Coordinates of N, CA and C in Angstrom, one line a residue:
X1 N 6.9 -99.6 104.5 CA 7.6 -98.7 103.6 C 7.3 -97.3 104.0
X2 N 8.2 -96.6 104.6 CA 8.0 -95.2 105.0 C 8.0 -94.3 103.9
X3 N 7.1 -93.3 104.0 CA 6.9 -92.2 103.1 C 7.1 -90.9 103.8
X4 N 7.9 -90.0 103.2 CA 8.2 -88.7 103.8 C 7.8 -87.7 102.8
X5 N 6.9 -86.7 103.3 CA 6.5 -85.6 102.4 C 7.0 -84.3 103.1
X6 N 7.6 -83.5 102.3 CA 8.1 -82.2 102.9 C 7.4 -81.1 102.1
X7 N 6.9 -80.1 102.8 CA 6.3 -78.9 102.2 C 7.1 -77.7 102.6
X8 N 7.6 -77.0 101.7 CA 8.4 -75.8 102.1 C 7.5 -74.8 102.9
X9 N 8.0 -74.2 104.0 CA 7.2 -73.3 104.8 C 6.5 -72.2 104.0
X10 N 7.2 -71.6 103.1 CA 6.6 -70.5 102.3 C 5.4 -71.0 101.5
X11 N 5.5 -72.2 100.9 CA 4.4 -72.7 100.1 C 3.2 -73.1 101.1
X12 N 3.5 -73.5 102.3 CA 2.4 -73.8 103.2 C 1.7 -72.5 103.6
X13 N 2.5 -71.5 103.9 CA 1.9 -70.2 104.3 C 1.0 -69.7 103.1
X14 N 1.5 -69.8 101.9 CA 0.7 -69.3 100.8 C -0.6 -70.1 100.7
X15 N -0.5 -71.4 100.9 CA -1.7 -72.3 100.8 C -2.8 -71.9 101.9
X16 N -2.3 -71.5 103.1 CA -3.2 -71.1 104.1 C -3.8 -69.7 103.8
X17 N -3.2 -68.9 103.0 CA -3.7 -67.5 102.8 C -4.5 -67.4 101.5
X18 N -4.7 -68.5 100.8 CA -5.5 -68.4 99.6 C -6.9 -67.8 99.8
X19 N -7.3 -67.0 98.9 CA -8.6 -66.3 99.1 C -9.8 -67.2 99.2
X20 N -9.7 -68.4 98.5 CA -10.8 -69.3 98.6 C -10.4 -70.6 99.3
X21 N -9.4 -70.6 100.1 CA -8.9 -71.7 100.8 C -9.8 -72.0 102.0
X22 N -9.6 -73.1 102.7 CA -10.4 -73.5 103.9 C -10.3 -72.4 105.0
X23 N -9.2 -71.9 105.2 CA -9.0 -70.9 106.3 C -9.9 -69.6 105.9
X24 N -9.8 -69.2 104.7 CA -10.5 -68.0 104.3 C -12.0 -68.2 104.4
X25 N -12.5 -69.4 104.0 CA -13.9 -69.7 104.0 C -14.4 -69.7 105.5
X26 N -13.6 -70.3 106.4 CA -14.1 -70.4 107.8 C -14.0 -69.0 108.4
X27 N -13.0 -68.2 108.0 CA -12.9 -66.8 108.5 C -14.1 -66.0 108.0
X28 N -14.5 -66.2 106.8 CA -15.6 -65.4 106.2 C -16.9 -65.8 106.9
X29 N -17.1 -67.1 107.2 CA -18.3 -67.6 107.8 C -18.4 -67.0 109.3
X30 N -17.3 -67.0 109.9 CA -17.3 -66.5 111.3 C -17.5 -65.0 111.3
X31 N -16.9 -64.3 110.4 CA -17.0 -62.8 110.3 C -18.5 -62.5 110.0
X32 N -19.1 -63.2 109.0 CA -20.5 -63.0 108.7 C -21.4 -63.2 109.9
X33 N -21.2 -64.3 110.6 CA -22.0 -64.6 111.8 C -21.9 -63.5 112.8
X34 N -20.7 -63.0 113.0 CA -20.5 -61.9 114.0 C -21.2 -60.6 113.5
X35 N -21.1 -60.4 112.2 CA -21.7 -59.2 111.7 C -23.3 -59.2 111.8
X36 N -23.8 -60.4 111.7 CA -25.3 -60.6 111.8 C -25.7 -60.3 113.3
X37 N -24.8 -60.8 114.2 CA -25.1 -60.5 115.6 C -25.1 -59.0 115.9
X38 N -24.1 -58.3 115.3 CA -23.9 -56.8 115.4 C -25.2 -56.1 114.8
X39 N -25.7 -56.6 113.7 CA -26.9 -56.0 113.2 C -28.1 -56.2 114.1
X40 N -28.2 -57.3 114.8 CA -29.3 -57.5 115.8 C -29.1 -56.6 117.0
X41 N -27.9 -56.5 117.5 CA -27.6 -55.7 118.7 C -27.6 -54.2 118.5
X42 N -27.5 -53.7 117.3 CA -27.4 -52.3 117.0 C -28.8 -51.7 117.3
X43 N -28.8 -50.4 117.8 CA -30.0 -49.8 118.1 C -30.7 -49.3 116.8
X44 N -32.1 -49.3 116.9 CA -32.8 -48.7 115.8 C -32.5 -49.3 114.4
X45 N -32.3 -48.4 113.4 CA -32.0 -48.9 112.1 C -30.5 -48.9 111.8
X46 N -29.7 -48.8 112.8 CA -28.3 -48.7 112.6 C -27.7 -50.1 112.1
X47 N -28.4 -51.2 112.4 CA -28.0 -52.5 111.9 C -28.0 -52.6 110.4
X48 N -28.7 -51.8 109.7 CA -28.7 -51.8 108.2 C -27.4 -51.3 107.7
X49 N -26.6 -50.6 108.5 CA -25.3 -50.0 108.1 C -24.1 -50.9 108.4
X50 N -24.4 -52.0 109.0 CA -23.3 -52.9 109.3 C -22.9 -53.8 108.1
X51 N -21.6 -53.8 107.8 CA -21.1 -54.6 106.7 C -19.8 -55.4 107.1
X52 N -19.4 -56.3 106.3 CA -18.2 -57.1 106.7 C -17.5 -57.5 105.4
X53 N -16.2 -57.8 105.6 CA -15.4 -58.3 104.5 C -14.2 -59.0 105.1
X54 N -13.5 -59.9 104.3 CA -12.3 -60.5 104.6 C -11.2 -59.9 103.8
X55 N -10.2 -59.3 104.4 CA -9.1 -58.6 103.7 C -7.8 -59.2 104.1
X56 N -6.8 -58.8 103.3 CA -5.4 -59.2 103.5 C -4.8 -58.2 104.5
X57 N -4.4 -58.6 105.7 CA -3.8 -57.7 106.6 C -2.3 -58.0 106.7
X58 N -1.6 -57.2 107.6 CA -0.2 -57.4 107.8 C 0.2 -58.8 108.3
X59 N -0.6 -59.5 109.0 CA -0.3 -60.9 109.5 C -1.2 -61.9 108.8
X60 N -1.7 -61.6 107.6 CA -2.5 -62.6 106.9 C -3.9 -62.1 106.7
X61 N -4.8 -63.0 106.5 CA -6.2 -62.7 106.3 C -6.9 -62.2 107.6
X62 N -7.8 -61.2 107.5 CA -8.5 -60.7 108.7 C -9.9 -60.4 108.3
X63 N -10.8 -60.6 109.3 CA -12.2 -60.3 109.1 C -12.5 -58.9 109.6
X64 N -13.1 -58.0 108.8 CA -13.4 -56.7 109.2 C -14.9 -56.4 109.2
X65 N -15.4 -55.9 110.3 CA -16.8 -55.5 110.4 C -16.9 -54.0 110.7
X66 N -17.7 -53.3 109.8 CA -17.8 -51.9 110.0 C -19.3 -51.5 110.0
X67 N -19.5 -50.3 110.6 CA -20.8 -49.7 110.7 C -20.6 -48.3 110.2
X68 N -21.3 -48.0 109.0 CA -21.1 -46.7 108.4 C -22.2 -45.7 108.7
X69 N -22.9 -45.9 109.8 CA -24.0 -45.0 110.2 C -23.3 -43.7 110.7
X70 N -23.8 -42.5 110.4 CA -23.2 -41.3 110.8 C -23.1 -41.1 112.4
X71 N -24.0 -41.8 113.1 CA -24.0 -41.6 114.6 C -23.4 -42.8 115.3
X72 N -22.6 -43.6 114.6 CA -22.0 -44.8 115.2 C -21.1 -44.4 116.4
X73 N -20.3 -43.4 116.2 CA -19.3 -43.0 117.2 C -20.1 -42.5 118.5
X74 N -21.2 -41.8 118.3 CA -22.0 -41.3 119.5 C -22.6 -42.5 120.2
X75 N -23.1 -43.5 119.5 CA -23.7 -44.7 120.1 C -22.6 -45.5 120.9
X76 N -21.5 -45.7 120.3 CA -20.4 -46.5 120.9 C -19.8 -45.8 122.1
X77 N -19.6 -44.5 122.1 CA -19.0 -43.8 123.2 C -20.0 -43.2 124.1
X78 N -21.2 -43.0 123.7 CA -22.2 -42.3 124.5 C -22.0 -40.8 124.4
X79 N -22.9 -40.0 124.9 CA -22.8 -38.5 124.8 C -23.0 -37.9 126.2
X80 N -22.4 -36.8 126.4 CA -22.6 -36.0 127.7 C -23.9 -35.2 127.6
X81 N -24.4 -34.8 128.7 CA -25.6 -33.9 128.6 C -25.2 -32.6 127.8
X82 N -26.1 -32.1 126.9 CA -25.8 -31.0 126.1 C -27.1 -30.2 125.7
X83 N -26.9 -29.0 125.2 CA -28.1 -28.2 124.8 C -28.2 -28.4 123.3
X84 N -29.5 -28.4 122.9 CA -29.8 -28.5 121.5 C -30.6 -27.2 121.1
X85 N -30.1 -26.5 120.2 CA -30.7 -25.2 119.7 C -31.0 -25.3 118.2
X86 N -32.0 -24.6 117.8 CA -32.4 -24.6 116.4 C -31.3 -24.0 115.5
X87 N -31.1 -24.6 114.3 CA -30.0 -24.1 113.5 C -30.5 -23.2 112.3
X88 N -31.7 -23.6 111.8 CA -32.2 -22.9 110.6 C -33.4 -22.1 110.9
X89 N -34.2 -22.4 111.9 CA -35.4 -21.7 112.3 C -35.3 -21.1 113.7
X90 N -36.4 -20.5 114.1 CA -36.4 -19.8 115.4 C -36.7 -20.8 116.5
X91 N -37.3 -22.0 116.2 CA -37.7 -22.9 117.3 C -37.5 -24.4 116.7
X92 N -37.3 -25.3 117.6 CA -37.3 -26.7 117.3 C -38.8 -27.2 117.3
X93 N -39.1 -28.1 116.4 CA -40.4 -28.7 116.4 C -40.3 -30.2 116.5
X94 N -41.1 -30.8 117.4 CA -41.2 -32.2 117.6 C -42.5 -32.6 118.2
X95 N -42.8 -33.9 118.2 CA -44.0 -34.4 118.8 C -43.8 -35.1 120.1
X96 N -44.7 -34.8 121.0 CA -44.7 -35.4 122.4 C -46.1 -35.9 122.6
X97 N -46.3 -37.2 122.7 CA -47.6 -37.8 123.0 C -48.6 -37.4 121.9
X98 N -48.2 -37.3 120.7 CA -49.1 -36.9 119.6 C -49.4 -35.5 119.4
X99 N -48.9 -34.6 120.3 CA -49.0 -33.1 120.2 C -47.7 -32.5 119.6
X100 N -47.9 -31.6 118.8 CA -46.7 -30.8 118.2 C -46.3 -29.8 119.3
X101 N -45.0 -29.8 119.6 CA -44.4 -28.9 120.5 C -43.3 -28.1 119.9
X102 N -43.2 -26.8 120.3 CA -42.1 -26.0 119.8 C -41.3 -25.6 121.0
X103 N -39.9 -25.5 120.8 CA -39.0 -25.1 121.9 C -37.8 -24.3 121.3
X104 N -37.4 -23.3 122.0 CA -36.2 -22.6 121.6 C -34.9 -23.3 122.0
X105 N -35.1 -24.2 123.0 CA -33.9 -24.9 123.6 C -34.3 -26.2 124.2
X106 N -33.5 -27.2 124.0 CA -33.8 -28.5 124.6 C -32.6 -29.0 125.4
X107 N -32.7 -29.4 126.6 CA -31.6 -29.9 127.4 C -31.6 -31.4 127.3
X108 N -30.7 -31.9 126.4 CA -30.6 -33.3 126.2 C -29.8 -34.0 127.4
X109 N -30.3 -35.1 128.0 CA -29.7 -35.6 129.1 C -28.4 -36.4 128.8
X110 N -28.1 -36.7 127.6 CA -27.0 -37.5 127.2 C -27.4 -38.9 127.0
X111 N -26.5 -39.8 126.6 CA -26.8 -41.2 126.4 C -25.6 -42.0 127.0
X112 N -26.0 -43.3 127.4 CA -25.0 -44.2 127.9 C -24.3 -44.9 126.7
X113 N -23.0 -45.3 126.8 CA -22.4 -46.0 125.7 C -23.1 -47.3 125.4
X114 N -23.2 -47.7 124.2 CA -23.8 -48.9 123.7 C -22.8 -49.6 122.8
X115 N -21.9 -50.4 123.3 CA -20.8 -51.0 122.5 C -21.4 -52.3 121.8
X116 N -22.3 -52.1 120.9 CA -22.9 -53.3 120.2 C -21.9 -54.1 119.4
X117 N -20.9 -53.4 118.8 CA -19.9 -54.1 118.0 C -19.0 -55.0 118.9
X118 N -18.6 -54.5 120.1 CA -17.8 -55.3 121.0 C -18.7 -56.5 121.6
X119 N -19.9 -56.3 121.8 CA -20.8 -57.3 122.3 C -21.0 -58.4 121.2
X120 N -21.1 -58.0 120.0 CA -21.2 -59.0 118.9 C -20.0 -59.8 118.8
X121 N -18.8 -59.2 119.0 CA -17.5 -59.9 118.9 C -17.5 -61.0 120.0
X122 N -17.9 -60.6 121.2 CA -17.9 -61.6 122.3 C -18.9 -62.7 122.1
X123 N -20.1 -62.4 121.6 CA -21.1 -63.4 121.3 C -20.8 -64.3 120.1
X124 N -20.1 -63.8 119.2 CA -19.8 -64.5 117.9 C -18.7 -65.5 118.1
X125 N -18.1 -65.6 119.2 CA -17.0 -66.6 119.4 C -17.4 -68.0 119.5

């Protein structure tokens, strides 16, 4: 006895996009796993600023991972060598080897790019 079941394409698409459906739960688990990798790969305390969410995008559900740290762009892109001058005082104050040092100018060598978010995406697959 043959049985035929037909599901309209629109209804099937809605079923796949449900916020608590199987697809959404798997996407959330994968996004969270990738975000945890990004937290580990981030330099210093920047990992504390990594967050994730599943949102409705133009092509359906999408996992979004963000890092809200103020220096994120500088870490991802790197920086060129530049001069650092005091803004509020006459000299910069910092510690070197336990000794306090004052300087009117510091020549920063720049930093290499550290694409920890891209690395997390590759490792999270």
